[in-house]
Amino acid sequence: MQELKNDTYWILISDQLPDISEASKFVQDPSCGAVNLFTGMTRNHHDGKTVTGLYYDCYEEMALTETKKLLDAISQEYGLTKALLFHKTGEAPVGEISLITALSAPHRKPVLEATEELINQLKEELPIWKKESFERESLWKEEQLLKKKEQQS
Amino acid sequence: MKISVIYFSILQKITGKRQETIHLEQPGNAEELFEIIAEQYPEIKKYKPYMRVSVNQEYLPFNTQLNPDDEVVFITPVSGG
């Protein structure tokens, strides 16, 4: 488990995430008219196959520092007041929340745009890996990527 | 010099290890470290075209020169979120 919490940021990388109401409460501020709360959860299908669950492996110390870098850059670019990111590690059964982001700013446009940017960036940068369990096998995403590349060539 | 290598995800599956200490007989960079490890676990070579490397928890180029007690992680494509 890795955590950074101060007046502006709350980052948590853990196998147990707090309730989303805590996330929403943290980013609220009297100067802010907009809070954008996003949750990502395990869905029950991928590429036409039934998914029975996910497992997240994580280089936790680096995930924390990379998240801090992302929040620094995005907060500055969009003028955010507070920012929060929680990411689950370990087992994530279907329907369970594995990602929470919450951003606040005086007006709505920056938080809407910043949320999309943050999620796109975290999918590229955070050292976190997903293993999908299907009905007959469990595969890391990289194994699936390599299979696809082999089929294409 | 001693380098600590941590394996995650598919690389942990291939190597069967979370962490190991590699002894480099002479100064080297992350690319050379990868070659040493790949001799032991040839299957990891097929992931190399998609791989990044972190040294002491920071993404750096493969030609980064390593220092004693560095922590190195070979980072296959990430899939968080």
PDB file of C-alpha atoms in Angstrom:
ATOM      1  CA  MET A   1       0.000   0.000   0.000  1.00  0.00           C
ATOM      2  CA  GLN A   2       1.251   3.449  -0.903  1.00  0.00           C
ATOM      3  CA  GLU A   3      -0.419   6.702   0.044  1.00  0.00           C
ATOM      4  CA  LEU A   4       0.188  10.419  -0.229  1.00  0.00           C
ATOM      5  CA  LYS A   5      -2.320  12.758   1.373  1.00  0.00           C
ATOM      6  CA  ASN A   6      -2.025  16.491   1.861  1.00  0.00           C
ATOM      7  CA  ASP A   7      -4.284  19.550   1.474  1.00  0.00           C
ATOM      8  CA  THR A   8      -4.269  19.299  -2.336  1.00  0.00           C
ATOM      9  CA  TYR A   9      -3.766  15.661  -3.288  1.00  0.00           C
ATOM     10  CA  TRP A  10      -4.843  12.259  -2.123  1.00  0.00           C
ATOM     11  CA  ILE A  11      -3.201   9.334  -3.894  1.00  0.00           C
ATOM     12  CA  LEU A  12      -3.824   5.777  -2.786  1.00  0.00           C
ATOM     13  CA  ILE A  13      -2.526   2.558  -4.322  1.00  0.00           C
ATOM     14  CA  SER A  14      -3.998  -0.277  -2.298  1.00  0.00           C
ATOM     15  CA  ASP A  15      -5.845  -3.577  -2.338  1.00  0.00           C
ATOM     16  CA  GLN A  16      -8.666  -1.860  -0.439  1.00  0.00           C
ATOM     17  CA  LEU A  17     -10.151   1.433  -1.634  1.00  0.00           C
ATOM     18  CA  PRO A  18     -12.253   3.806   0.470  1.00  0.00           C
ATOM     19  CA  ASP A  19     -15.849   4.531  -0.522  1.00  0.00           C
ATOM     20  CA  ILE A  20     -16.354   7.007  -3.391  1.00  0.00           C
ATOM     21  CA  SER A  21     -18.159   9.361  -1.007  1.00  0.00           C
ATOM     22  CA  GLU A  22     -14.809   9.941   0.751  1.00  0.00           C
ATOM     23  CA  ALA A  23     -13.207  10.781  -2.582  1.00  0.00           C
ATOM     24  CA  SER A  24     -15.910  13.272  -3.430  1.00  0.00           C
ATOM     25  CA  LYS A  25     -15.702  14.862   0.017  1.00  0.00           C
ATOM     26  CA  PHE A  26     -11.919  15.258  -0.161  1.00  0.00           C
ATOM     27  CA  VAL A  27     -11.886  17.369  -3.326  1.00  0.00           C
ATOM     28  CA  GLN A  28     -14.748  19.655  -2.292  1.00  0.00           C
ATOM     29  CA  ASP A  29     -13.681  23.213  -1.566  1.00  0.00           C
ATOM     30  CA  PRO A  30     -15.615  26.458  -0.967  1.00  0.00           C
ATOM     31  CA  SER A  31     -13.849  28.007  -3.986  1.00  0.00           C
ATOM     32  CA  CYS A  32     -14.948  25.191  -6.306  1.00  0.00           C
ATOM     33  CA  GLY A  33     -18.194  24.992  -8.230  1.00  0.00           C
ATOM     34  CA  ALA A  34     -17.228  21.790 -10.022  1.00  0.00           C
ATOM     35  CA  VAL A  35     -16.212  18.323  -8.885  1.00  0.00           C
ATOM     36  CA  ASN A  36     -15.793  15.527 -11.418  1.00  0.00           C
ATOM     37  CA  LEU A  37     -15.822  12.048  -9.940  1.00  0.00           C
ATOM     38  CA  PHE A  38     -14.907   9.108 -12.169  1.00  0.00           C
ATOM     39  CA  THR A  39     -14.981   5.421 -11.314  1.00  0.00           C
ATOM     40  CA  GLY A  40     -13.664   2.561 -13.390  1.00  0.00           C
ATOM     41  CA  MET A  41     -14.811  -0.954 -12.620  1.00  0.00           C
ATOM     42  CA  THR A  42     -14.304  -4.509 -13.815  1.00  0.00           C
ATOM     43  CA  ARG A  43     -16.630  -5.394 -16.678  1.00  0.00           C
ATOM     44  CA  ASN A  44     -17.761  -8.915 -17.496  1.00  0.00           C
ATOM     45  CA  HIS A  45     -16.576  -9.088 -21.109  1.00  0.00           C
ATOM     46  CA  HIS A  46     -13.633  -8.307 -23.388  1.00  0.00           C
ATOM     47  CA  ASP A  47     -13.283  -8.939 -27.119  1.00  0.00           C
ATOM     48  CA  GLY A  48     -16.459 -11.016 -27.099  1.00  0.00           C
ATOM     49  CA  LYS A  49     -15.235 -13.258 -24.262  1.00  0.00           C
ATOM     50  CA  THR A  50     -16.659 -13.550 -20.763  1.00  0.00           C
ATOM     51  CA  VAL A  51     -14.399 -12.010 -18.126  1.00  0.00           C
ATOM     52  CA  THR A  52     -14.751 -13.525 -14.680  1.00  0.00           C
ATOM     53  CA  GLY A  53     -12.380 -11.146 -12.866  1.00  0.00           C
ATOM     54  CA  LEU A  54      -9.207  -9.073 -12.974  1.00  0.00           C
ATOM     55  CA  TYR A  55      -5.962  -9.031 -11.069  1.00  0.00           C
ATOM     56  CA  TYR A  56      -3.749  -5.919 -10.884  1.00  0.00           C
ATOM     57  CA  ASP A  57      -0.012  -6.186 -10.309  1.00  0.00           C
ATOM     58  CA  CYS A  58       1.673  -2.912  -9.411  1.00  0.00           C
ATOM     59  CA  TYR A  59       5.107  -1.420  -8.851  1.00  0.00           C
ATOM     60  CA  GLU A  60       3.597   0.534  -5.999  1.00  0.00           C
ATOM     61  CA  GLU A  61       6.394   2.945  -5.059  1.00  0.00           C
ATOM     62  CA  MET A  62       6.852   4.060  -8.648  1.00  0.00           C
ATOM     63  CA  ALA A  63       3.093   4.185  -9.287  1.00  0.00           C
ATOM     64  CA  LEU A  64       2.830   6.675  -6.438  1.00  0.00           C
ATOM     65  CA  THR A  65       5.606   8.945  -7.753  1.00  0.00           C
ATOM     66  CA  GLU A  66       4.305   8.732 -11.345  1.00  0.00           C
ATOM     67  CA  THR A  67       0.781   9.585 -10.175  1.00  0.00           C
ATOM     68  CA  LYS A  68       2.144  12.590  -8.287  1.00  0.00           C
ATOM     69  CA  LYS A  69       3.922  13.757 -11.472  1.00  0.00           C
ATOM     70  CA  LEU A  70       0.710  13.365 -13.482  1.00  0.00           C
ATOM     71  CA  LEU A  71      -1.373  15.247 -10.942  1.00  0.00           C
ATOM     72  CA  ASP A  72       1.239  18.033 -10.760  1.00  0.00           C
ATOM     73  CA  ALA A  73       1.230  18.467 -14.538  1.00  0.00           C
ATOM     74  CA  ILE A  74      -2.541  18.230 -14.971  1.00  0.00           C
ATOM     75  CA  SER A  75      -3.348  20.456 -11.989  1.00  0.00           C
ATOM     76  CA  GLN A  76      -1.087  23.125 -13.396  1.00  0.00           C
ATOM     77  CA  GLU A  77      -2.372  22.811 -16.954  1.00  0.00           C
ATOM     78  CA  TYR A  78      -6.077  22.914 -16.024  1.00  0.00           C
ATOM     79  CA  GLY A  79      -5.932  25.068 -12.889  1.00  0.00           C
ATOM     80  CA  LEU A  80      -7.323  22.405 -10.585  1.00  0.00           C
ATOM     81  CA  THR A  81      -7.888  23.074  -6.905  1.00  0.00           C
ATOM     82  CA  LYS A  82      -7.727  19.492  -5.576  1.00  0.00           C
ATOM     83  CA  ALA A  83      -7.005  16.130  -7.170  1.00  0.00           C
ATOM     84  CA  LEU A  84      -7.413  12.532  -6.087  1.00  0.00           C
ATOM     85  CA  LEU A  85      -6.554   9.177  -7.600  1.00  0.00           C
ATOM     86  CA  PHE A  86      -7.132   5.750  -6.079  1.00  0.00           C
ATOM     87  CA  HIS A  87      -6.050   2.580  -7.861  1.00  0.00           C
ATOM     88  CA  LYS A  88      -6.748  -0.915  -6.669  1.00  0.00           C
ATOM     89  CA  THR A  89      -4.163  -3.669  -6.574  1.00  0.00           C
ATOM     90  CA  GLY A  90      -4.731  -7.408  -6.418  1.00  0.00           C
ATOM     91  CA  GLU A  91      -8.059  -9.064  -7.153  1.00  0.00           C
ATOM     92  CA  ALA A  92     -10.852  -7.000  -8.722  1.00  0.00           C
ATOM     93  CA  PRO A  93     -13.991  -9.090  -9.259  1.00  0.00           C
ATOM     94  CA  VAL A  94     -16.601  -8.111 -11.869  1.00  0.00           C
ATOM     95  CA  GLY A  95     -18.459  -4.971 -10.809  1.00  0.00           C
ATOM     96  CA  GLU A  96     -15.826  -3.868  -8.317  1.00  0.00           C
ATOM     97  CA  ILE A  97     -14.355  -0.380  -8.548  1.00  0.00           C
ATOM     98  CA  SER A  98     -10.639  -0.431  -9.377  1.00  0.00           C
ATOM     99  CA  LEU A  99     -10.066   3.241 -10.208  1.00  0.00           C
ATOM    100  CA  ILE A 100     -11.396   6.439  -8.684  1.00  0.00           C
ATOM    101  CA  THR A 101     -10.413   9.906  -9.803  1.00  0.00           C
ATOM    102  CA  ALA A 102     -11.856  13.103  -8.361  1.00  0.00           C
ATOM    103  CA  LEU A 103     -10.882  16.584  -9.501  1.00  0.00           C
ATOM    104  CA  SER A 104     -12.163  19.989  -8.458  1.00  0.00           C
ATOM    105  CA  ALA A 105     -11.918  23.486  -9.885  1.00  0.00           C
ATOM    106  CA  PRO A 106     -13.947  26.709  -9.757  1.00  0.00           C
ATOM    107  CA  HIS A 107     -15.671  25.877 -13.093  1.00  0.00           C
ATOM    108  CA  ARG A 108     -16.766  22.692 -14.861  1.00  0.00           C
ATOM    109  CA  LYS A 109     -14.839  22.764 -18.151  1.00  0.00           C
ATOM    110  CA  PRO A 110     -11.362  22.228 -16.687  1.00  0.00           C
ATOM    111  CA  VAL A 111     -12.404  19.269 -14.539  1.00  0.00           C
ATOM    112  CA  LEU A 112     -14.188  17.540 -17.416  1.00  0.00           C
ATOM    113  CA  GLU A 113     -11.225  17.930 -19.760  1.00  0.00           C
ATOM    114  CA  ALA A 114      -8.642  17.182 -17.073  1.00  0.00           C
ATOM    115  CA  THR A 115     -10.366  13.912 -16.128  1.00  0.00           C
ATOM    116  CA  GLU A 116     -10.087  12.583 -19.672  1.00  0.00           C
ATOM    117  CA  GLU A 117      -6.463  13.697 -19.878  1.00  0.00           C
ATOM    118  CA  LEU A 118      -5.626  12.129 -16.514  1.00  0.00           C
ATOM    119  CA  ILE A 119      -7.153   8.772 -17.419  1.00  0.00           C
ATOM    120  CA  ASN A 120      -5.453   8.686 -20.827  1.00  0.00           C
ATOM    121  CA  GLN A 121      -2.118   9.488 -19.216  1.00  0.00           C
ATOM    122  CA  LEU A 122      -2.390   7.043 -16.337  1.00  0.00           C
ATOM    123  CA  LYS A 123      -3.119   4.216 -18.765  1.00  0.00           C
ATOM    124  CA  GLU A 124       0.176   5.027 -20.501  1.00  0.00           C
ATOM    125  CA  GLU A 125       2.405   5.814 -17.542  1.00  0.00           C
ATOM    126  CA  LEU A 126       1.479   4.064 -14.309  1.00  0.00           C
ATOM    127  CA  PRO A 127       3.404   0.819 -13.759  1.00  0.00           C
ATOM    128  CA  ILE A 128       0.288  -1.261 -13.213  1.00  0.00           C
ATOM    129  CA  TRP A 129      -0.546  -4.450 -15.086  1.00  0.00           C
ATOM    130  CA  LYS A 130      -3.845  -6.208 -15.589  1.00  0.00           C
ATOM    131  CA  LYS A 131      -4.462  -9.941 -15.788  1.00  0.00           C
ATOM    132  CA  GLU A 132      -7.839 -10.943 -17.164  1.00  0.00           C
ATOM    133  CA  SER A 133      -9.470 -14.173 -16.087  1.00  0.00           C
ATOM    134  CA  PHE A 134     -11.661 -15.737 -18.739  1.00  0.00           C
ATOM    135  CA  GLU A 135     -13.720 -18.894 -18.378  1.00  0.00           C
ATOM    136  CA  ARG A 136     -10.851 -21.187 -19.439  1.00  0.00           C
ATOM    137  CA  GLU A 137      -7.657 -19.226 -18.864  1.00  0.00           C
ATOM    138  CA  SER A 138      -6.063 -16.168 -17.254  1.00  0.00           C
ATOM    139  CA  LEU A 139      -3.853 -13.929 -19.371  1.00  0.00           C
ATOM    140  CA  TRP A 140      -1.787 -10.838 -18.735  1.00  0.00           C
ATOM    141  CA  LYS A 141      -2.545  -8.006 -21.151  1.00  0.00           C
ATOM    142  CA  GLU A 142       0.971  -8.266 -22.614  1.00  0.00           C
ATOM    143  CA  GLU A 143       0.376 -11.923 -23.484  1.00  0.00           C
ATOM    144  CA  GLN A 144      -2.797 -10.893 -25.306  1.00  0.00           C
ATOM    145  CA  LEU A 145      -0.934  -8.075 -27.063  1.00  0.00           C
ATOM    146  CA  LEU A 146       1.757 -10.446 -28.273  1.00  0.00           C
ATOM    147  CA  LYS A 147      -0.808 -13.002 -29.467  1.00  0.00           C
ATOM    148  CA  LYS A 148      -2.543 -10.279 -31.507  1.00  0.00           C
ATOM    149  CA  LYS A 149       0.761  -9.124 -33.032  1.00  0.00           C
ATOM    150  CA  GLU A 150       1.642 -12.706 -33.960  1.00  0.00           C
ATOM    151  CA  GLN A 151      -1.761 -13.194 -35.593  1.00  0.00           C
ATOM    152  CA  GLN A 152      -1.334  -9.960 -37.585  1.00  0.00           C
ATOM    153  CA  SER A 153       2.090 -10.904 -38.943  1.00  0.00           C
TER     154      SER A 153
ATOM    155  CA  MET B   1      28.465  -4.440  -8.674  1.00  0.00           C
ATOM    156  CA  LYS B   2      25.078  -5.581  -7.411  1.00  0.00           C
ATOM    157  CA  ILE B   3      21.852  -4.567  -9.170  1.00  0.00           C
ATOM    158  CA  SER B   4      18.405  -5.365  -7.801  1.00  0.00           C
ATOM    159  CA  VAL B   5      15.931  -6.395 -10.482  1.00  0.00           C
ATOM    160  CA  ILE B   6      12.222  -6.639  -9.711  1.00  0.00           C
ATOM    161  CA  TYR B   7       9.856  -8.530 -11.997  1.00  0.00           C
ATOM    162  CA  PHE B   8       6.186  -7.728 -12.442  1.00  0.00           C
ATOM    163  CA  SER B   9       3.295  -9.192 -14.388  1.00  0.00           C
ATOM    164  CA  ILE B  10       4.338 -11.398 -17.326  1.00  0.00           C
ATOM    165  CA  LEU B  11       8.030 -11.082 -16.435  1.00  0.00           C
ATOM    166  CA  GLN B  12       7.355 -12.473 -12.968  1.00  0.00           C
ATOM    167  CA  LYS B  13       5.414 -15.307 -14.596  1.00  0.00           C
ATOM    168  CA  ILE B  14       8.301 -16.110 -16.965  1.00  0.00           C
ATOM    169  CA  THR B  15      11.126 -15.815 -14.431  1.00  0.00           C
ATOM    170  CA  GLY B  16       9.192 -17.304 -11.531  1.00  0.00           C
ATOM    171  CA  LYS B  17      10.707 -14.589  -9.331  1.00  0.00           C
ATOM    172  CA  ARG B  18       9.616 -11.277  -7.885  1.00  0.00           C
ATOM    173  CA  GLN B  19      13.143 -10.056  -7.305  1.00  0.00           C
ATOM    174  CA  GLU B  20      16.726 -11.094  -7.865  1.00  0.00           C
ATOM    175  CA  THR B  21      20.168  -9.573  -7.419  1.00  0.00           C
ATOM    176  CA  ILE B  22      22.363  -9.566 -10.516  1.00  0.00           C
ATOM    177  CA  HIS B  23      26.120  -9.170 -10.164  1.00  0.00           C
ATOM    178  CA  LEU B  24      27.667  -7.166 -12.986  1.00  0.00           C
ATOM    179  CA  GLU B  25      31.375  -7.883 -13.348  1.00  0.00           C
ATOM    180  CA  GLN B  26      31.996  -4.569 -15.065  1.00  0.00           C
ATOM    181  CA  PRO B  27      30.037  -1.298 -15.334  1.00  0.00           C
ATOM    182  CA  GLY B  28      27.124  -1.583 -17.721  1.00  0.00           C
ATOM    183  CA  ASN B  29      23.861  -0.036 -18.821  1.00  0.00           C
ATOM    184  CA  ALA B  30      20.260  -1.258 -18.634  1.00  0.00           C
ATOM    185  CA  GLU B  31      20.458  -2.754 -22.133  1.00  0.00           C
ATOM    186  CA  GLU B  32      23.432  -4.890 -21.120  1.00  0.00           C
ATOM    187  CA  LEU B  33      21.672  -5.936 -17.943  1.00  0.00           C
ATOM    188  CA  PHE B  34      18.686  -7.000 -20.035  1.00  0.00           C
ATOM    189  CA  GLU B  35      20.943  -9.142 -22.251  1.00  0.00           C
ATOM    190  CA  ILE B  36      22.350 -10.925 -19.197  1.00  0.00           C
ATOM    191  CA  ILE B  37      18.877 -11.653 -17.869  1.00  0.00           C
ATOM    192  CA  ALA B  38      17.584 -12.694 -21.291  1.00  0.00           C
ATOM    193  CA  GLU B  39      20.291 -15.360 -21.501  1.00  0.00           C
ATOM    194  CA  GLN B  40      18.791 -16.930 -18.417  1.00  0.00           C
ATOM    195  CA  TYR B  41      15.156 -16.404 -19.444  1.00  0.00           C
ATOM    196  CA  PRO B  42      15.094 -16.300 -23.288  1.00  0.00           C
ATOM    197  CA  GLU B  43      11.299 -16.005 -23.377  1.00  0.00           C
ATOM    198  CA  ILE B  44      11.471 -12.405 -22.159  1.00  0.00           C
ATOM    199  CA  LYS B  45      13.184 -11.370 -25.418  1.00  0.00           C
ATOM    200  CA  LYS B  46       9.912 -11.371 -27.338  1.00  0.00           C
ATOM    201  CA  TYR B  47       8.613  -8.590 -25.084  1.00  0.00           C
ATOM    202  CA  LYS B  48      11.685  -6.395 -25.600  1.00  0.00           C
ATOM    203  CA  PRO B  49      10.274  -4.368 -28.561  1.00  0.00           C
ATOM    204  CA  TYR B  50       7.456  -3.152 -26.292  1.00  0.00           C
ATOM    205  CA  MET B  51       9.508  -2.695 -23.150  1.00  0.00           C
ATOM    206  CA  ARG B  52      10.571   0.366 -21.168  1.00  0.00           C
ATOM    207  CA  VAL B  53      12.956   0.397 -18.250  1.00  0.00           C
ATOM    208  CA  SER B  54      12.923   2.171 -14.911  1.00  0.00           C
ATOM    209  CA  VAL B  55      15.994   2.795 -12.811  1.00  0.00           C
ATOM    210  CA  ASN B  56      15.353   3.720  -9.196  1.00  0.00           C
ATOM    211  CA  GLN B  57      11.659   4.188  -9.989  1.00  0.00           C
ATOM    212  CA  GLU B  58      12.114   6.534 -12.923  1.00  0.00           C
ATOM    213  CA  TYR B  59      11.604   5.832 -16.628  1.00  0.00           C
ATOM    214  CA  LEU B  60      15.015   6.171 -18.287  1.00  0.00           C
ATOM    215  CA  PRO B  61      16.558   5.142 -21.634  1.00  0.00           C
ATOM    216  CA  PHE B  62      18.040   1.659 -22.038  1.00  0.00           C
ATOM    217  CA  ASN B  63      21.503   3.162 -22.458  1.00  0.00           C
ATOM    218  CA  THR B  64      21.411   4.556 -18.911  1.00  0.00           C
ATOM    219  CA  GLN B  65      24.600   3.625 -17.069  1.00  0.00           C
ATOM    220  CA  LEU B  66      23.877   1.661 -13.905  1.00  0.00           C
ATOM    221  CA  ASN B  67      25.381   2.258 -10.483  1.00  0.00           C
ATOM    222  CA  PRO B  68      25.867  -0.139  -7.565  1.00  0.00           C
ATOM    223  CA  ASP B  69      22.632  -1.041  -5.760  1.00  0.00           C
ATOM    224  CA  ASP B  70      20.385   0.455  -8.444  1.00  0.00           C
ATOM    225  CA  GLU B  71      16.847  -0.898  -8.576  1.00  0.00           C
ATOM    226  CA  VAL B  72      15.892  -1.825 -12.131  1.00  0.00           C
ATOM    227  CA  VAL B  73      12.491  -2.843 -13.465  1.00  0.00           C
ATOM    228  CA  PHE B  74      11.855  -3.839 -17.072  1.00  0.00           C
ATOM    229  CA  ILE B  75       8.414  -2.464 -17.785  1.00  0.00           C
ATOM    230  CA  THR B  76       6.262  -4.347 -20.273  1.00  0.00           C
ATOM    231  CA  PRO B  77       3.229  -2.458 -21.659  1.00  0.00           C
ATOM    232  CA  VAL B  78       1.210  -1.184 -18.722  1.00  0.00           C
ATOM    233  CA  SER B  79      -2.539  -1.674 -18.431  1.00  0.00           C
ATOM    234  CA  GLY B  80      -3.794   0.124 -15.356  1.00  0.00           C
ATOM    235  CA  GLY B  81      -7.086   1.972 -15.137  1.00  0.00           C
TER     236      GLY B  81
END
